[in-house]
XYZ file of C-alpha atoms in Angstrom:
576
model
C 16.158 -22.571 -16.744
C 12.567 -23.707 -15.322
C 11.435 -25.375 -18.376
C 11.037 -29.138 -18.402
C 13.503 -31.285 -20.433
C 9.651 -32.155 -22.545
C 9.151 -28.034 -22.733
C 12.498 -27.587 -24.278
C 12.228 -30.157 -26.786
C 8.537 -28.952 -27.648
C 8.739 -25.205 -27.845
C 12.040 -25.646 -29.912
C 14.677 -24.559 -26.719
C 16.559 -27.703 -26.743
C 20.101 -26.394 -26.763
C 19.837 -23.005 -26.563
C 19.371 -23.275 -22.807
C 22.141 -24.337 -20.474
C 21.628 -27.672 -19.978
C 20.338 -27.642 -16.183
C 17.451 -27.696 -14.450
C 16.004 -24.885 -11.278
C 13.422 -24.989 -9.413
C 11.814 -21.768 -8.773
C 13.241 -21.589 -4.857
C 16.882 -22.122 -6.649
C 16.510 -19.339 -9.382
C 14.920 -17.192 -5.992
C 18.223 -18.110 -4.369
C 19.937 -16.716 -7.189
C 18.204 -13.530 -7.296
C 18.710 -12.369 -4.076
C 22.128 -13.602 -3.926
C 23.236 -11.206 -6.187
C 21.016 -8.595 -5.183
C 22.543 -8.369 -1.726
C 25.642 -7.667 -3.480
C 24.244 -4.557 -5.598
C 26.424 -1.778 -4.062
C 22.890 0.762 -3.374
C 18.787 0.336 -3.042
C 18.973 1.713 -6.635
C 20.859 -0.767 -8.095
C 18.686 -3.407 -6.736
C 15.680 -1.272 -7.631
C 16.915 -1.894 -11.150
C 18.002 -5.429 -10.983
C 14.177 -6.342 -9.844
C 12.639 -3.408 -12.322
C 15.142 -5.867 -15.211
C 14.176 -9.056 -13.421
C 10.265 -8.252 -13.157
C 9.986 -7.320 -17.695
C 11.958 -10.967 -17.832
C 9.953 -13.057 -15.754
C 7.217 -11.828 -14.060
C 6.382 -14.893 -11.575
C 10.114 -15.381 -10.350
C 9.895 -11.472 -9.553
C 6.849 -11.893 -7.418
C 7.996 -15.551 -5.850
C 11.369 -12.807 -4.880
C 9.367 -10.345 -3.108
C 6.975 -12.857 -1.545
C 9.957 -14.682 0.145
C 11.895 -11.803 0.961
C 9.045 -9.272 1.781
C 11.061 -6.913 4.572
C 13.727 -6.741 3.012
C 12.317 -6.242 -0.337
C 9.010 -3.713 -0.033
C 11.553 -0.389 0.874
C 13.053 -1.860 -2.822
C 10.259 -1.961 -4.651
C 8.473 0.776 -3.119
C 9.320 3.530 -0.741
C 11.989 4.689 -0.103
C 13.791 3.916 -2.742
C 11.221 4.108 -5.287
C 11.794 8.010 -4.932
C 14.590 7.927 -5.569
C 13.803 6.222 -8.928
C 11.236 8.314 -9.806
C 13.686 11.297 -9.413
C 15.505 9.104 -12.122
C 13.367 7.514 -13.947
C 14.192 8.925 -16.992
C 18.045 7.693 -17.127
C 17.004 4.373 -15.870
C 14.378 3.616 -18.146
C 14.420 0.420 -19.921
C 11.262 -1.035 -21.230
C 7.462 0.753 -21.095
C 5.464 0.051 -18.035
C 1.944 1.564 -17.493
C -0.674 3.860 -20.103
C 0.370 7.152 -20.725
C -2.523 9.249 -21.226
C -1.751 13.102 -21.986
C -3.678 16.542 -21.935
C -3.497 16.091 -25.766
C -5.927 12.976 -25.309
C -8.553 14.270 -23.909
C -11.598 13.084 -25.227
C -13.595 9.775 -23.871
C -13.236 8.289 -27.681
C -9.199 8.631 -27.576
C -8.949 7.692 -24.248
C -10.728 4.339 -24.742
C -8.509 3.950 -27.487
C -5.563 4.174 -25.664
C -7.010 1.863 -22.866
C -7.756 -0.747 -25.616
C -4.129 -0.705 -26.510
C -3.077 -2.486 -23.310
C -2.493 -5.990 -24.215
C -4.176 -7.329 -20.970
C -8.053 -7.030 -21.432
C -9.367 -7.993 -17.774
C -8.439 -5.055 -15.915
C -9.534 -4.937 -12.102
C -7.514 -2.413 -10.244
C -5.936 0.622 -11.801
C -3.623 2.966 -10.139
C -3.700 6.562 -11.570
C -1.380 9.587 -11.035
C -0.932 13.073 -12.220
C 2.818 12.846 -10.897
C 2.402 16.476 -8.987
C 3.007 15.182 -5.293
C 5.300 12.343 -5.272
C 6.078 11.398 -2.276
C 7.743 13.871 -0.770
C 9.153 14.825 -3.625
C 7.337 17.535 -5.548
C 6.140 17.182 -8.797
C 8.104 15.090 -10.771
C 5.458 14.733 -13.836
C 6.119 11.752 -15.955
C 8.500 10.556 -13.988
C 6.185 10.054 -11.589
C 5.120 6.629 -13.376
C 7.234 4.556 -10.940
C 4.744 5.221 -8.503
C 1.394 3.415 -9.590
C 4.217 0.745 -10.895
C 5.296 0.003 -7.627
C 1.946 0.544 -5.879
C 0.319 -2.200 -8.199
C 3.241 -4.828 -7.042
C 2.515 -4.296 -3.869
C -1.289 -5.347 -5.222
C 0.103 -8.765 -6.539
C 2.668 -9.168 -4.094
C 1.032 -8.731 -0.528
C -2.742 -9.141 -1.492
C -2.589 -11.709 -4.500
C -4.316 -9.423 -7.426
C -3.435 -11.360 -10.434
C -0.643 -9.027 -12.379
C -2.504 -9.643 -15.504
C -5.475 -7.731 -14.068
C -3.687 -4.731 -12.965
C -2.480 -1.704 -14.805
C -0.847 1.498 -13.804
C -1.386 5.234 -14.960
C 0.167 8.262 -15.333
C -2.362 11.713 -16.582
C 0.442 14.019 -18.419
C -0.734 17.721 -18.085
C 3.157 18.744 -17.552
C 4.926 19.515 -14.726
C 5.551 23.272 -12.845
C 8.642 21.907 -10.839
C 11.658 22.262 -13.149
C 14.168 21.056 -9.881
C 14.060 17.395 -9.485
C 17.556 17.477 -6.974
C 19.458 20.367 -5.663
C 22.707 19.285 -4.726
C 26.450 19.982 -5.985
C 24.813 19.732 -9.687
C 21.466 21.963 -10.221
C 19.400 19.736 -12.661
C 16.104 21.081 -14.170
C 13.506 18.742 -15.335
C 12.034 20.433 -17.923
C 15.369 20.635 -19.949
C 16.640 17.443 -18.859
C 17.599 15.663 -21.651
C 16.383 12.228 -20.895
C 12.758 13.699 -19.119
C 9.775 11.273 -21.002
C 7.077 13.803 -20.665
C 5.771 16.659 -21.912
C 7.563 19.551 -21.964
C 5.237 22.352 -20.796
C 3.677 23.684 -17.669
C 1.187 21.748 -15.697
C -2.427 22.655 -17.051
C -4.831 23.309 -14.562
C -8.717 24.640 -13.857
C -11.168 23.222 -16.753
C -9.763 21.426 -18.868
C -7.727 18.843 -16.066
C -10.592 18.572 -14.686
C -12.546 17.055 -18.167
C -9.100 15.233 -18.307
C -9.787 13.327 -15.103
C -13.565 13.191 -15.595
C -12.755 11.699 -19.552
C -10.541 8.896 -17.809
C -13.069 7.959 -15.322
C -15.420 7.584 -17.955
C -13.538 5.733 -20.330
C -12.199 3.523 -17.772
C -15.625 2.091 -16.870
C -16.674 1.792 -20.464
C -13.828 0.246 -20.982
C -13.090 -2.405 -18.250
C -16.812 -2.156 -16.095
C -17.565 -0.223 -13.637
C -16.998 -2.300 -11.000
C -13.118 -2.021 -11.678
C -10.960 -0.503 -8.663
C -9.700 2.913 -9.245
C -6.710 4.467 -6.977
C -5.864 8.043 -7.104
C -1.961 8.383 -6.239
C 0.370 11.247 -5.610
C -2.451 14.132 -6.423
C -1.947 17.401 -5.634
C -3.716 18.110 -2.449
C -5.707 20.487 -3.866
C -7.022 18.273 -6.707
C -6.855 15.118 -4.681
C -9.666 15.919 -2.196
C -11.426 17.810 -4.524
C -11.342 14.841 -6.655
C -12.446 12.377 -3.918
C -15.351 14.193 -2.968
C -16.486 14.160 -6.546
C -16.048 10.816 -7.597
C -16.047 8.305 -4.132
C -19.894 7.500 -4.161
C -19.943 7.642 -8.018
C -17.144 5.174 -8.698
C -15.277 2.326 -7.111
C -12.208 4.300 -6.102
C -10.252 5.318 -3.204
C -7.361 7.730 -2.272
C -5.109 6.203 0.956
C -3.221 9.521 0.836
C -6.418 11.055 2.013
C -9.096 8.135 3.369
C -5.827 6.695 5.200
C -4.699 10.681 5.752
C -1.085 10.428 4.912
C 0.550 13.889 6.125
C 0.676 16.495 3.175
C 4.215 16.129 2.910
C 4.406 12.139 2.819
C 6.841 12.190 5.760
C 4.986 9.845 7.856
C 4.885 6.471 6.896
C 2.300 5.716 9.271
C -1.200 6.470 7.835
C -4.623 6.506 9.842
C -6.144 3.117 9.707
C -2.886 1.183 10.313
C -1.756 3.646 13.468
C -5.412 3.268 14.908
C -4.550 -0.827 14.400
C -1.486 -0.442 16.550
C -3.606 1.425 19.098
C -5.854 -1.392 19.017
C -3.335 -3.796 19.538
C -2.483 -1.827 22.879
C -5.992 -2.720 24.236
C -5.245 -6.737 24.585
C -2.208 -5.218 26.918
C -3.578 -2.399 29.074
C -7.195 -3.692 29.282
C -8.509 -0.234 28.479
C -10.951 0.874 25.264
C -10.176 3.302 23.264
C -13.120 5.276 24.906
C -11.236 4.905 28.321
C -8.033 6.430 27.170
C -7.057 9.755 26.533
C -4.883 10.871 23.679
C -2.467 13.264 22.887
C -1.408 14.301 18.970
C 2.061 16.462 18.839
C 1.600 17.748 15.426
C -1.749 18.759 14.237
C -1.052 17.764 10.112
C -3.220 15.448 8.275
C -1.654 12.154 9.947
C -2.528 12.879 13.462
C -5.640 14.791 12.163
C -6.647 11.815 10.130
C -5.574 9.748 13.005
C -7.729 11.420 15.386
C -11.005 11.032 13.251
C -10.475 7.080 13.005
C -10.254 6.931 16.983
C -12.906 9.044 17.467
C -15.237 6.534 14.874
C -13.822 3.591 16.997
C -14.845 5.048 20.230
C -18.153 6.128 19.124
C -19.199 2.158 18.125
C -17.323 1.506 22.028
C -20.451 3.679 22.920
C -19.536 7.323 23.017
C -20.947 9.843 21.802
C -18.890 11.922 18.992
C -18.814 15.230 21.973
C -17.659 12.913 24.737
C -14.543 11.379 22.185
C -13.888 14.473 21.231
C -12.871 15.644 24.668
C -10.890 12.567 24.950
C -8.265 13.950 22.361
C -5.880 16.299 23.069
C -4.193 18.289 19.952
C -0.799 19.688 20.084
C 0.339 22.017 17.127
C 3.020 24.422 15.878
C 1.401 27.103 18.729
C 0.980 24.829 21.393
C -1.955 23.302 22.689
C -5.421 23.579 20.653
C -7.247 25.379 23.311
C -10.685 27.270 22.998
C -8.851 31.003 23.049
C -7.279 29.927 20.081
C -10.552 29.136 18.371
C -11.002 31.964 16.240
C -7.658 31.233 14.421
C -7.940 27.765 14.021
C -8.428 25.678 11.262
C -12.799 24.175 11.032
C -11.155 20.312 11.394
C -9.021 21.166 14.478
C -11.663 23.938 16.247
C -13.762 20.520 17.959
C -10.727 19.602 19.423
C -9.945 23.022 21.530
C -9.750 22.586 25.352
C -10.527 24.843 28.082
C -7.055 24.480 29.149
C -4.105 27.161 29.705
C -2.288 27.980 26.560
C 1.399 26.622 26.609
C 3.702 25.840 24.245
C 5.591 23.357 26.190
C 5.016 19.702 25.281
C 6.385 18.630 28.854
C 3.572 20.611 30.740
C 0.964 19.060 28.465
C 1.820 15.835 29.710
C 1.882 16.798 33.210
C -1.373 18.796 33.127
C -3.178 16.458 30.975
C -1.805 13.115 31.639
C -2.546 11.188 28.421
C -2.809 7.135 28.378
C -1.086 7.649 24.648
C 1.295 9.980 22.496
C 1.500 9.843 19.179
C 3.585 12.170 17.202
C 3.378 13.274 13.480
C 5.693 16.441 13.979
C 8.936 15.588 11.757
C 10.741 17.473 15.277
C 13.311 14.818 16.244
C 13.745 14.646 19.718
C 10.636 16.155 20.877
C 9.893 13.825 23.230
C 12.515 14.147 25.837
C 13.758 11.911 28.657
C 11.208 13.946 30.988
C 9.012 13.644 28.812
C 9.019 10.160 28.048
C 9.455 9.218 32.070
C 6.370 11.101 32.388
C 4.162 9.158 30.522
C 6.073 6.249 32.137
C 5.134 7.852 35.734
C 1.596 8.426 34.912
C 1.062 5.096 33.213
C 1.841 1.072 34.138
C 2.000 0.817 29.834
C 2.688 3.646 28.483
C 1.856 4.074 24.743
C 4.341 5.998 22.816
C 4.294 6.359 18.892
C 6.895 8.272 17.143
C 5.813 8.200 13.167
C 7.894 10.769 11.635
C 9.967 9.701 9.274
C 12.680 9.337 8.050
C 14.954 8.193 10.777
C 16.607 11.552 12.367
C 12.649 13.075 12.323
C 11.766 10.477 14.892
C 10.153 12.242 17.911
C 12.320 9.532 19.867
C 14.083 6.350 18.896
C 12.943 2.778 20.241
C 15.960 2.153 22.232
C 15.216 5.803 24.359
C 11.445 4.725 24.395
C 11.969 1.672 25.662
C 15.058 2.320 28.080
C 13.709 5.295 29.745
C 10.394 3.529 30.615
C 12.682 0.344 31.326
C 10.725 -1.862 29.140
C 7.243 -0.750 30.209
C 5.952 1.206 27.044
C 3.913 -0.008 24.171
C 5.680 1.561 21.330
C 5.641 2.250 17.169
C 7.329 4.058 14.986
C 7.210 5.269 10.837
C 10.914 4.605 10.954
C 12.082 1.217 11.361
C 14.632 0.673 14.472
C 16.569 -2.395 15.384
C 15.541 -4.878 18.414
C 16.465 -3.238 22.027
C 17.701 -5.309 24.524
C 17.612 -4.624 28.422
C 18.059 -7.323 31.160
C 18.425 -9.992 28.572
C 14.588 -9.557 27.498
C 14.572 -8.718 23.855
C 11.833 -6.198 22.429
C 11.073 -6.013 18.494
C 9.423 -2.500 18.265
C 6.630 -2.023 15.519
C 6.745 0.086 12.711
C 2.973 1.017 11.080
C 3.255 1.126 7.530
C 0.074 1.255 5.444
C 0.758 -1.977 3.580
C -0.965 -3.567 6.326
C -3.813 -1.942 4.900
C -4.617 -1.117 1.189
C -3.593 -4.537 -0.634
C -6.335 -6.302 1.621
C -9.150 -3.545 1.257
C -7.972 -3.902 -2.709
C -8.254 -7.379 -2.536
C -11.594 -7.684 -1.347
C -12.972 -4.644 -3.473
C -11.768 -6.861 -6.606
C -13.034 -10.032 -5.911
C -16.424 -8.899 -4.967
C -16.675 -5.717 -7.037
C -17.606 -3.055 -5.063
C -19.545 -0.209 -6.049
C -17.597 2.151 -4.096
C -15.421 2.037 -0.972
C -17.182 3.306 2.064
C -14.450 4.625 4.943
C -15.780 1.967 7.353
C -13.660 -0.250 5.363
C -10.309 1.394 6.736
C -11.535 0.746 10.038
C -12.726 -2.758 9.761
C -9.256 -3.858 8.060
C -7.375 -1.849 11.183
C -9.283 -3.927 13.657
C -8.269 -7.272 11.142
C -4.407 -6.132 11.753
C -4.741 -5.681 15.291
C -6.573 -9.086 15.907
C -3.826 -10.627 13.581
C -0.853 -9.889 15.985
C 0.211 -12.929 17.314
C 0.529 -13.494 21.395
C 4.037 -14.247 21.059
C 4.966 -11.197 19.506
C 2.674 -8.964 21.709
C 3.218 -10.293 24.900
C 7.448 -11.683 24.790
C 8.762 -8.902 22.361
C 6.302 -5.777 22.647
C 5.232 -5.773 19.063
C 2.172 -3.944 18.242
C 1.956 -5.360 14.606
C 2.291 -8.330 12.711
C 5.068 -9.728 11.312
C 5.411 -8.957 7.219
C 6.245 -12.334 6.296
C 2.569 -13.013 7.410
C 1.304 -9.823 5.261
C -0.699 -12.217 2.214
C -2.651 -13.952 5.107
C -3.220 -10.419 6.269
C -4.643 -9.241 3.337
C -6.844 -12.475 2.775
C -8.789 -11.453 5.888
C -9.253 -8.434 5.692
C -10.693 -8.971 2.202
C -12.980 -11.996 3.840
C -14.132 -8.712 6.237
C -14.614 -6.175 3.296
C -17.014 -8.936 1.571
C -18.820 -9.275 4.682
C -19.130 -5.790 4.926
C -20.006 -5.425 1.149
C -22.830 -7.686 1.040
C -24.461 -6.849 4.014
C -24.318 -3.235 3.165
C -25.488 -3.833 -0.900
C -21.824 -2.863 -2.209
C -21.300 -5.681 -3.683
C -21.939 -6.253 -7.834
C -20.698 -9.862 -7.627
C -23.563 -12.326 -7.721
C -24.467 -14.900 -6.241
C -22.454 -14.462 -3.220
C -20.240 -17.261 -2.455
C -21.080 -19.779 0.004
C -17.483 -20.150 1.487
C -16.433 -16.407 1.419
C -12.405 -17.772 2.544
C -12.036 -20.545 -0.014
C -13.776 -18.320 -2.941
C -10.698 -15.664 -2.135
C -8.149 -18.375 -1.764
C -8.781 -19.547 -5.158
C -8.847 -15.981 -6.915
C -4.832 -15.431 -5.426
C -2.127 -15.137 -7.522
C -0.375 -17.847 -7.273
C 3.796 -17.472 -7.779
C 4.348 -21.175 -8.051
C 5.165 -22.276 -11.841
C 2.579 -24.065 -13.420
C 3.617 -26.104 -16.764
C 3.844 -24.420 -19.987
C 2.130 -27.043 -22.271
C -0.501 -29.762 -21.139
C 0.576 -32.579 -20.256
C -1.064 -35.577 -22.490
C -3.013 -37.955 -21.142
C -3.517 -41.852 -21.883
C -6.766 -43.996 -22.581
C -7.189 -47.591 -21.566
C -4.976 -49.628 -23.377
C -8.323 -51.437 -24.714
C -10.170 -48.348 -25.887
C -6.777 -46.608 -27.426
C -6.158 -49.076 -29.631
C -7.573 -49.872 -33.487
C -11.120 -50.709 -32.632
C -11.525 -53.732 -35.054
C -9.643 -55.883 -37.364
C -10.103 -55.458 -41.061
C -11.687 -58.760 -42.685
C -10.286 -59.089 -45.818
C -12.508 -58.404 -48.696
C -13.715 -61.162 -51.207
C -13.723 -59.820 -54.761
C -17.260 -60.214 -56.669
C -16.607 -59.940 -60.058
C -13.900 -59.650 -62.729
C -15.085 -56.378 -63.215
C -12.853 -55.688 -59.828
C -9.956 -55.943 -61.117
């Protein structure tokens, strides 16, 4: 009901539209107002999965407006719960399906050029083995490079147009989708839209993936963005290493290090961003600090590697910041007489310390400026625990990233009561305000959202060759620098506020051109002369812009008949 009285009349849908006129922020209004009434998150999954095949700008003007609420719709959590059943709920085709059957560069391409939209810039690609936390849900897994790619458009600005999601089908091993009162099995569930037959591995995946990359870039350039999603951990490093300095693509499951079993929400460049945040409060670098990780996974791992680069450009050397983190795993603490069973990326990290198993004494003995947890064991930091760190500290820095909810190594409201408002705290899960003494505190919640649409963004625009790690750094310093003084300093918040995420992103992709051009990464040429206003420009705008030109008038002198006609004397009879 956004078309123009003119637009009705001239595209022939005079009368059969109700005879009103909205504005885009009135047809938003209407969206959400019924979507608050949706009785679950699936529901409105599937009210904005309907709304975004029937108008694609009024779906993106929704989520821009409405972006906390909205992003655990659109994406996790609830997208997993989608995925899980994404066959039932499907409605229209979303995304390329490319299968082990297709597996030659020449059919590939084919099926590439069958995409309507010809410009492609970013494509997300998944095999549908590790979603989420989820398992392999094979085809279903679709929903995921769906979502991931709004989250492109919505909080970084890639034009939709330009984006286009994936999903390899080599079949799935994981006939259980959801144990419960009713045992379902994928491969015979009736409305499953994959192939039925067991996931094909070794060889012949691998000339799958390696025909994809190939086609892609023959297809759309080379310079187009590329994001692995929901591999297999196996195949997804192996798969990085192979392909990172050969094509512009990325993996935030591992560059970011999401935990193997995606229950952290918090990912490596955006908890090192809350760290940095910390620094405006206590006054201390990184290098001055010492850190202690309770859980040893691939967050806190990954998490641990970041801080270590960040101290090393404070000035440190990579031995000295290694002794400045302290690593906590399902045996206790990583110290030297446990070196010969230890895994190679934890063994640098081993203390000459006495072996314990108790979290409480590694506090006392060690005395760490920050701990962060990645354990999924709720409750592990205890009130003496917590006091501890309050005792040793003037700000302590607690983060608690499990997630969901009841994993939470502690909640905000202990954190912050226990310490009686003095901790600098974050969290994977998100937790309402805490109040004590009539001061109000808004804890953070790290969510790597902060992180990838911006590094996307920028990637895009100034088509990167590939996508060196230093990125992930540079755009967690961006997020840090972007918290406001307000929030930091009158409600404890140690990230920015998610209405502010497209500004977000806009820097951080002004800081991967910098970084691009000075390093020789980047493919577009000549480089602008106003890096902000070229990326301003290339945004996706979710304003509505009119459907037909408007027509335009001359002079009245110059649009009339340019000379009278004289009339014509006749010559001859022979005229007549």
């Amino acid at each position: 009901m956004a078309f123009s009285l003119y637009e009705r009349q001239f595209l022939g849908l005079h009368g059969l539209l109700p005879p009103t006129f909205m504005t885009i922020e009135q047809q938003a209004y209407r969206v959400m107002s019924k979507l608050r009434q949706q009785p679950n998150d699936l529901a409105k999954y599937i009210q904005m999965d309907s709304l975004q095949d029937v108008n694609e700008k009024l779906f993106y003007r929704v989520i821009c407006d409405n972006v906390k609420e909205l992003m655990r719709i659109v994406y996790t959590p609830t997208v997993g719960l989608a995925c899980q059943k994404y066959g039932f709920i499907y409605r229209n085709p979303k995304g390329l399906y490319i299968t082990i059957h297709d597996n030659s560069v020449s059919k590939i391409y084919q099926i590439l050029s069958n995409w309507p939209h010809k410009d492609i810039q970013a494509i997300v690609v998944t095999d549908g083995e590790r979603i989420l936390g989820l398992g392999d849900l094979g085809a279903y897994g679709m929903g995921i490079p769906v979502g991931k790619l709004a989250l492109y458009v919505a909080l970084a600005g890639l034009h939709p147009g330009q984006c286009l999601p994936v999903l390899l089908d080599v079949g799935t091993d994981n006939k259980t989708v959801i144990e419960s009162n009713e045992f379902h099995v994928l491969l015979n569930d009736p409305f499953y839209i994959g192939l039925r037959r067991k996931r094909t591995r070794g060889e012949e995946y691998d000339r799958l993936v390696d025909n994809f990359m190939k086609a892609c870039t023959k297809r759309f350039g080379r310079d187009t963005l590329i994001q692995f999603e929901d591999f297999g951990n196996l195949n997804a490093y192996r798969l990085l290493d192979k392909y990172k300095d050969a094509y512009c693509m990325f993996n935030d499951d591992i560059q970011e290090e999401i935990a193997a079993d995606s229950n952290y929400i918090g990912t490596a460049a955006v908890v090192v961003a809350g760290l940095l945040t910390t620094m405006r409060v206590t006054k201390k670098k990184l290098c001055e600090q010492r850190i202690l990780f309770f859980g040893a996974g691939g967050a806190n791992t990954g998490v641990a590697e970041m801080c270590i680069r960040q101290m090393v450009e404070e000035g440190m050397s990579e031995a000295e910041a290694c002794e400045k983190i302290f690593m906590f795993d399902i045996d206790g603490l990583i110290t030297k007489s446990r070196v010969p069973t230890l895994l190679p990326r934890h063994k640098r990290f081993a203390k000459d310390l006495p072996d314990t198993k108790d979290l409480y004494e590694v506090v006392k003995m060690v005395q760490p400026h920050a701990l962060i947890g990645a354990s999924t064991k709720g409750g592990a930091f205890t009130k003496e625990i917590i006091q501890e760190m309050a005792k040793n500290n003037d700000r302590p820095i607690i983060f608690a990233l499990s997630n969901p909810t009841k994993n939470s190594e502690c909640t905000a409201e202990q954190a912050f009561r226990l310490t009686n408002g003095k901790v600098l705290f974050a969290s994977g899960s998100p937790f309402e305000n805490v109040e004590i003494n009539g001061k109000i505190y808004k804890p953070g919640q790290g969510n790597n959202a902060y992180i990838f649409p911006g590094i996307s963004l920028g990637c895009v625009l100034f088509k990167a060759k590939h996508i060196p790690d230093k990125l992930f750094l540079l755009a967690a310093r961006r997020v840090a620098a972007s918290v406001s003084e307000k929030s930091l300093f009158k409600y404890c918040r140690l990230y920015p506020r998610l209405k502010n995420i497209r500004e977000i992103s806009v820097q951080i992709a002004m800081e991967v051109g910098n970084y691009l051009y000075h390093h020789n990464l980047a493919t577009l040429h000549p480089e602008p002369d106003d890096m902000e206003m070229y990326i301003r420009m290339n945004v996706y705008s979710t304003d509505y812009t009119d459907v037909i030109n408007r027509p335009y008038e001359w002079p009245p002198q110059d649009s009339k008949h340019g000379f009278p006609v004289p009339l014509l004397e006749r010559m001859s009879m022979e005229d007549e």
